[in-house]
Amino acid sequence: MQETATQEKFGWWRRIALWQKILAGLALGVLAGALLGETASVFKPLGDIFINAIMMLIVPLVFSTLVVGITSMRDPQKMGRIGARTIILYLVTTAFAISIGLVLSTLLQPGVGVGLSFDAEVSANEAPSLMSILINLVPRNPIDALANGNIMQIIVFAIGLGISLTLIGEKGEPVMKVFDSFAEAMYKLTGLVMAFAPFGVFGLIAHVSGQYGLEILLPLAKLIGVVYLASILHVLVIYSGFISLMGRLNPVRYLKGSLDAIVVAFSSASSAGTLPVSIRCAQKNLGVSEGVSGFVLPVGATINMDGTALYQGVVVLFIAQMTGTDLSMMDYGMIVATGTLASIGTAGVPGAGLIMLSIVMAQIGLPLEAIAVVAGIDRILDMARTSVNVAGDLMVTTLVGKSEGELNEEIYNTSRS
Ligand code: ASP
């Protein structure tokens, strides 16, 4: 009785689609920040609670989804194909992204005439060797990998466990059932956490927008404009193009279905943190199977950073223009190559791309101290690049799902999002 009364009381709230509520949270957050300035940080705990809650989901959700996905696929060849397609698509889209960044900043010249001084000490990062990355994919201790949230190691262990459960046949069934039910519970919990997303997004954005006044943003307005323009073009032209030409799917549905994840990525600046939301969007809104979304998305959140690559292209040219450095065709090639590698090595956490920038800068001999100029507004750029990173993961997931017959087009075309 009481329950129905409460349900009725909040009926109007329930009738609003989640993406609309999240967007409203975003808009109100910007407003609160603009009106209250730094005082808007009082709302930050709302955002922190939300981020903690989605981070809490990552490890159990990825692990259980992947084990369930692998056991339901039952075909090692198919898994190999999915892996190969995923990696190729991730690399191709990243190369597109960095090229868009380079073309736009060559055309729009955001660094010309910017006279900012820099004197902070920044040292170049050592990029880990390819061999050590490969060796470390295999966890020595899976519990340790789970405890530390090492996504790639968790993926490797989950694939091994999933295959073994399939191979032992009947004996594997009880464990499969446990994982199946555990994964369901994790989906439910993600749904419950997402109900809080509009408030979390509000808190995060109010804090950010209250911190950055025009006096900080204006000198770098052109740089910000180019990064945002390149990001929007990349999503609207390249991703939508891939979805319609390669996937033969309606790109508007892809964009709408990915919106929750894009907004959470924008406000949290963490693609790893957004992972539970991306998995939910892929399955619930875009109709991608557990097997494909459970594999392609965690891999993407770890290695596919199109927005970061694009940002590196723009910022490196910006600094070259600002310091009056002429770049040769070789340098451009170098930026594409090192930018792609640096983006792969970038962790899906706030600010990681800024640190990796030094690798690209060092390669072409630009002064590393110039990074300090961008550091002050990096959060604003991070929000855009993380949104692209997540949108890219969802695009590739949709395409791989479609090509493997693991995409339910009815859900894709009709979900309410
Ligand atoms: N914050 C980005 C992400 O989580 C990484 C970056 O800083 O470029 O995807």
Coordinates of N, CA, C and O in Angstrom, one line a residue, residues 292-389:
V292 N 30.5 -10.3 -26.3 CA 31.2 -9.2 -27.1 C 31.4 -8.0 -26.2 O 32.5 -7.5 -26.1
S293 N 30.4 -7.5 -25.5 CA 30.5 -6.3 -24.7 C 31.5 -6.5 -23.6 O 32.3 -5.6 -23.2
G294 N 31.4 -7.7 -23.0 CA 32.2 -8.0 -21.8 C 33.7 -8.1 -22.2 O 34.6 -7.9 -21.3
F295 N 34.0 -8.4 -23.4 CA 35.4 -8.4 -23.9 C 35.9 -7.1 -24.5 O 36.9 -6.5 -24.1
V296 N 35.1 -6.6 -25.5 CA 35.5 -5.5 -26.3 C 35.6 -4.2 -25.4 O 36.6 -3.4 -25.5
L297 N 34.7 -4.0 -24.5 CA 34.7 -2.7 -23.8 C 35.8 -2.6 -22.7 O 36.5 -1.6 -22.7
P298 N 36.0 -3.7 -21.9 CA 37.2 -3.6 -21.0 C 38.5 -3.4 -21.7 O 39.4 -2.6 -21.3
V299 N 38.7 -4.1 -22.9 CA 39.9 -4.0 -23.6 C 40.0 -2.5 -24.1 O 41.0 -1.9 -24.0
G300 N 38.9 -2.0 -24.6 CA 38.8 -0.6 -25.1 C 39.2 0.4 -24.0 O 40.0 1.3 -24.2
A301 N 38.6 0.2 -22.8 CA 38.8 1.1 -21.7 C 40.3 1.1 -21.3 O 40.8 2.1 -20.7
T302 N 41.0 0.1 -21.7 CA 42.4 0.0 -21.3 C 43.3 0.5 -22.4 O 44.3 1.2 -22.2
I303 N 43.0 0.1 -23.7 CA 44.0 0.5 -24.8 C 43.4 1.5 -25.8 O 44.2 2.0 -26.5
N304 N 42.1 1.6 -25.9 CA 41.6 2.4 -27.0 C 41.3 3.8 -26.6 O 40.3 4.1 -25.9
M305 N 42.1 4.8 -26.9 CA 42.0 6.1 -26.4 C 42.0 7.1 -27.6 O 43.0 7.8 -27.8
D306 N 41.0 7.1 -28.4 CA 41.0 7.9 -29.6 C 41.0 9.4 -29.2 O 41.7 10.2 -29.9
G307 N 40.3 9.7 -28.2 CA 40.2 11.2 -27.8 C 41.6 11.6 -27.3 O 42.0 12.7 -27.6
T308 N 42.3 10.7 -26.6 CA 43.6 11.1 -26.1 C 44.6 11.3 -27.3 O 45.4 12.2 -27.3
A309 N 44.5 10.4 -28.3 CA 45.4 10.5 -29.4 C 45.1 11.8 -30.2 O 46.0 12.5 -30.5
L310 N 43.9 12.1 -30.3 CA 43.5 13.3 -31.0 C 44.0 14.6 -30.3 O 44.5 15.5 -30.8
Y311 N 43.8 14.5 -29.0 CA 44.3 15.6 -28.1 C 45.8 15.8 -28.2 O 46.3 16.9 -28.3
Q312 N 46.5 14.6 -28.3 CA 48.0 14.7 -28.3 C 48.4 15.4 -29.6 O 49.3 16.2 -29.7
G313 N 47.7 15.0 -30.7 CA 48.0 15.7 -32.0 C 47.8 17.2 -31.9 O 48.6 18.0 -32.3
V314 N 46.6 17.6 -31.4 CA 46.3 19.0 -31.3 C 47.3 19.7 -30.4 O 47.9 20.8 -30.8
V315 N 47.6 19.2 -29.2 CA 48.4 19.9 -28.3 C 49.9 20.0 -28.8 O 50.5 21.0 -28.6
V316 N 50.4 18.9 -29.4 CA 51.8 19.0 -29.8 C 51.9 20.0 -30.9 O 52.8 20.8 -30.9
L317 N 51.0 20.1 -31.8 CA 51.0 21.2 -32.8 C 50.9 22.6 -32.2 O 51.5 23.5 -32.6
F318 N 50.0 22.6 -31.2 CA 49.8 23.9 -30.5 C 51.1 24.4 -29.9 O 51.5 25.5 -30.1
I319 N 51.8 23.5 -29.3 CA 53.1 23.9 -28.6 C 54.1 24.2 -29.7 O 54.9 25.2 -29.5
A320 N 54.1 23.4 -30.8 CA 55.1 23.7 -31.9 C 54.8 25.2 -32.4 O 55.7 26.0 -32.6
Q321 N 53.5 25.5 -32.6 CA 53.1 26.8 -33.1 C 53.5 27.9 -32.1 O 54.0 28.9 -32.5
M322 N 53.2 27.6 -30.8 CA 53.5 28.6 -29.8 C 55.0 28.9 -29.7 O 55.4 30.0 -29.4
T323 N 55.8 27.9 -29.9 CA 57.2 28.1 -29.7 C 57.9 28.4 -31.0 O 59.1 28.4 -31.1
G324 N 57.1 28.5 -32.1 CA 57.7 28.8 -33.4 C 58.6 27.7 -34.0 O 59.5 28.0 -34.7
T325 N 58.2 26.4 -33.6 CA 59.0 25.3 -34.2 C 58.4 24.8 -35.5 O 57.2 24.5 -35.5
D326 N 59.3 24.7 -36.5 CA 58.7 24.2 -37.8 C 58.8 22.6 -37.7 O 59.8 22.1 -37.3
L327 N 57.7 22.0 -38.2 CA 57.7 20.5 -38.2 C 57.8 20.0 -39.6 O 57.2 20.5 -40.5
S328 N 58.6 19.0 -39.8 CA 58.7 18.4 -41.1 C 57.6 17.3 -41.3 O 57.0 16.9 -40.3
M329 N 57.5 16.7 -42.5 CA 56.6 15.7 -42.8 C 56.9 14.5 -41.9 O 56.1 13.8 -41.4
M330 N 58.3 14.2 -41.7 CA 58.7 13.2 -40.8 C 58.2 13.3 -39.4 O 57.7 12.4 -38.8
D331 N 58.2 14.6 -38.9 CA 57.7 14.9 -37.6 C 56.2 14.5 -37.5 O 55.8 13.9 -36.5
Y332 N 55.5 14.8 -38.5 CA 54.0 14.5 -38.5 C 53.8 13.0 -38.4 O 53.0 12.5 -37.6
G333 N 54.6 12.3 -39.2 CA 54.5 10.8 -39.2 C 54.9 10.3 -37.8 O 54.2 9.4 -37.2
M334 N 55.9 10.9 -37.2 CA 56.3 10.5 -35.8 C 55.2 10.8 -34.8 O 55.0 10.0 -33.9
I335 N 54.5 11.9 -35.0 CA 53.5 12.2 -34.0 C 52.4 11.2 -34.1 O 51.8 10.7 -33.1
V336 N 52.0 10.8 -35.4 CA 51.0 9.8 -35.5 C 51.4 8.5 -34.9 O 50.7 7.9 -34.1
A337 N 52.7 8.1 -35.1 CA 53.1 6.8 -34.6 C 53.2 6.8 -33.1 O 52.6 6.0 -32.4
T338 N 53.9 7.8 -32.5 CA 54.1 7.8 -31.1 C 52.8 8.2 -30.4 O 52.6 7.7 -29.3
G339 N 52.0 9.0 -31.0 CA 50.8 9.4 -30.4 C 49.8 8.2 -30.2 O 49.2 8.0 -29.2
T340 N 49.8 7.4 -31.3 CA 49.0 6.1 -31.2 C 49.5 5.2 -30.1 O 48.7 4.8 -29.2
L341 N 50.8 5.0 -30.0 CA 51.4 4.2 -29.0 C 51.2 4.8 -27.6 O 50.8 4.1 -26.6
A342 N 51.4 6.1 -27.5 CA 51.2 6.7 -26.2 C 49.8 6.6 -25.7 O 49.5 6.4 -24.5
S343 N 48.8 6.7 -26.7 CA 47.4 6.7 -26.3 C 47.1 5.3 -25.8 O 46.3 5.1 -24.8
I344 N 47.7 4.2 -26.4 CA 47.5 2.9 -26.0 C 48.0 2.7 -24.5 O 47.3 2.0 -23.7
G345 N 49.1 3.3 -24.2 CA 49.6 3.2 -22.9 C 49.0 4.1 -21.8 O 49.3 4.0 -20.7
T346 N 48.1 4.9 -22.3 CA 47.4 5.8 -21.3 C 46.4 5.1 -20.5 O 45.6 4.4 -21.0
A347 N 46.5 5.3 -19.1 CA 45.5 4.7 -18.3 C 44.2 5.4 -18.4 O 44.2 6.6 -18.6
G348 N 43.1 4.7 -18.2 CA 41.8 5.4 -18.3 C 41.4 6.2 -17.0 O 40.3 6.0 -16.5
V349 N 42.3 7.0 -16.5 CA 42.0 7.8 -15.3 C 42.2 9.3 -15.6 O 42.9 9.6 -16.6
P350 N 41.7 10.2 -14.8 CA 41.8 11.6 -15.1 C 43.3 12.0 -15.2 O 44.1 11.6 -14.4
G351 N 43.5 12.8 -16.2 CA 44.9 13.4 -16.3 C 46.0 12.5 -16.9 O 47.1 13.0 -17.1
A352 N 45.7 11.2 -17.2 CA 46.7 10.3 -17.6 C 47.3 10.8 -19.0 O 48.5 10.7 -19.2
G353 N 46.4 11.3 -19.9 CA 46.9 11.7 -21.2 C 47.9 12.9 -21.1 O 48.8 12.9 -22.0
L354 N 47.8 13.7 -20.2 CA 48.7 14.8 -20.0 C 50.1 14.3 -19.7 O 51.1 14.8 -20.3
I355 N 50.2 13.3 -18.9 CA 51.5 12.7 -18.6 C 52.1 12.1 -19.8 O 53.3 12.2 -20.0
M356 N 51.3 11.4 -20.5 CA 51.8 10.6 -21.7 C 52.3 11.6 -22.8 O 53.0 11.2 -23.7
L357 N 51.8 12.8 -22.8 CA 52.1 13.8 -23.8 C 53.6 14.0 -23.9 O 54.2 14.2 -25.0
S358 N 54.3 13.8 -22.8 CA 55.8 14.1 -22.8 C 56.5 13.1 -23.7 O 57.5 13.4 -24.3
I359 N 55.9 11.9 -23.9 CA 56.6 10.9 -24.8 C 56.6 11.5 -26.2 O 57.6 11.5 -26.9
V360 N 55.4 12.0 -26.7 CA 55.4 12.5 -28.0 C 56.2 13.7 -28.2 O 56.9 13.9 -29.2
M361 N 56.1 14.6 -27.2 CA 56.9 15.8 -27.2 C 58.4 15.5 -27.3 O 59.2 16.2 -28.1
A362 N 58.9 14.6 -26.5 CA 60.3 14.3 -26.4 C 60.7 13.7 -27.8 O 61.8 14.0 -28.3
Q363 N 59.9 12.9 -28.4 CA 60.2 12.3 -29.7 C 60.6 13.4 -30.8 O 61.4 13.2 -31.6
I364 N 59.8 14.4 -30.8 CA 60.1 15.4 -31.8 C 60.8 16.7 -31.3 O 60.9 17.7 -32.0
G365 N 61.3 16.5 -30.1 CA 62.3 17.5 -29.6 C 61.6 18.8 -29.2 O 62.2 19.9 -29.2
L366 N 60.4 18.8 -28.7 CA 59.7 20.0 -28.2 C 60.1 20.2 -26.7 O 60.3 19.2 -26.0
P367 N 60.1 21.4 -26.2 CA 60.4 21.6 -24.8 C 59.3 21.0 -23.9 O 58.2 21.5 -24.0
L368 N 59.7 20.1 -23.0 CA 58.7 19.5 -22.1 C 58.1 20.4 -21.2 O 56.9 20.3 -20.8
E369 N 58.8 21.5 -20.8 CA 58.2 22.5 -19.9 C 56.9 23.1 -20.4 O 56.1 23.5 -19.6
A370 N 56.8 23.1 -21.7 CA 55.6 23.8 -22.3 C 54.3 23.1 -21.9 O 53.2 23.6 -22.0
I371 N 54.5 21.8 -21.5 CA 53.3 21.1 -21.0 C 52.6 21.9 -19.9 O 51.3 21.8 -19.7
A372 N 53.4 22.6 -19.1 CA 52.8 23.3 -18.0 C 51.7 24.3 -18.4 O 50.8 24.6 -17.7
V373 N 51.8 24.8 -19.7 CA 50.8 25.8 -20.2 C 49.5 25.1 -20.3 O 48.4 25.7 -19.9
V374 N 49.5 23.9 -20.7 CA 48.2 23.2 -20.9 C 47.7 22.6 -19.6 O 46.5 22.4 -19.4
A375 N 48.6 22.3 -18.7 CA 48.2 21.6 -17.4 C 47.1 22.3 -16.7 O 46.2 21.7 -16.2
G376 N 47.1 23.7 -16.7 CA 46.1 24.4 -15.9 C 44.7 24.2 -16.4 O 43.7 24.3 -15.6
I377 N 44.5 23.9 -17.7 CA 43.1 23.7 -18.2 C 42.9 22.2 -18.6 O 42.0 21.9 -19.3
D378 N 43.8 21.4 -18.2 CA 43.8 20.0 -18.7 C 42.5 19.3 -18.4 O 42.0 18.5 -19.2
R379 N 41.9 19.6 -17.3 CA 40.6 18.9 -16.9 C 39.6 19.2 -18.0 O 38.8 18.3 -18.4
I380 N 39.5 20.4 -18.5 CA 38.5 20.7 -19.5 C 38.7 19.9 -20.8 O 37.8 19.5 -21.4
L381 N 40.0 19.8 -21.2 CA 40.3 19.0 -22.3 C 40.1 17.5 -22.1 O 39.7 16.7 -22.9
D382 N 40.4 17.1 -20.8 CA 40.2 15.7 -20.4 C 38.8 15.2 -20.6 O 38.5 14.1 -21.0
M383 N 37.9 16.1 -20.3 CA 36.5 15.8 -20.3 C 36.1 15.4 -21.8 O 35.4 14.5 -22.0
A384 N 36.6 16.2 -22.7 CA 36.3 16.0 -24.1 C 36.9 14.7 -24.6 O 36.3 13.8 -25.2
R385 N 38.2 14.5 -24.3 CA 38.9 13.3 -24.8 C 38.4 12.1 -24.2 O 38.3 11.0 -24.9
T386 N 38.0 12.1 -22.9 CA 37.5 10.9 -22.3 C 36.1 10.5 -22.9 O 35.8 9.3 -23.2
S387 N 35.3 11.5 -23.3 CA 34.0 11.2 -23.9 C 34.3 10.5 -25.3 O 33.6 9.6 -25.6
V388 N 35.3 11.0 -26.0 CA 35.6 10.4 -27.3 C 36.1 9.0 -27.1 O 35.7 8.0 -27.8
N389 N 37.0 8.8 -26.1 CA 37.5 7.5 -25.8 C 36.4 6.5 -25.6 O 36.4 5.4 -26.1

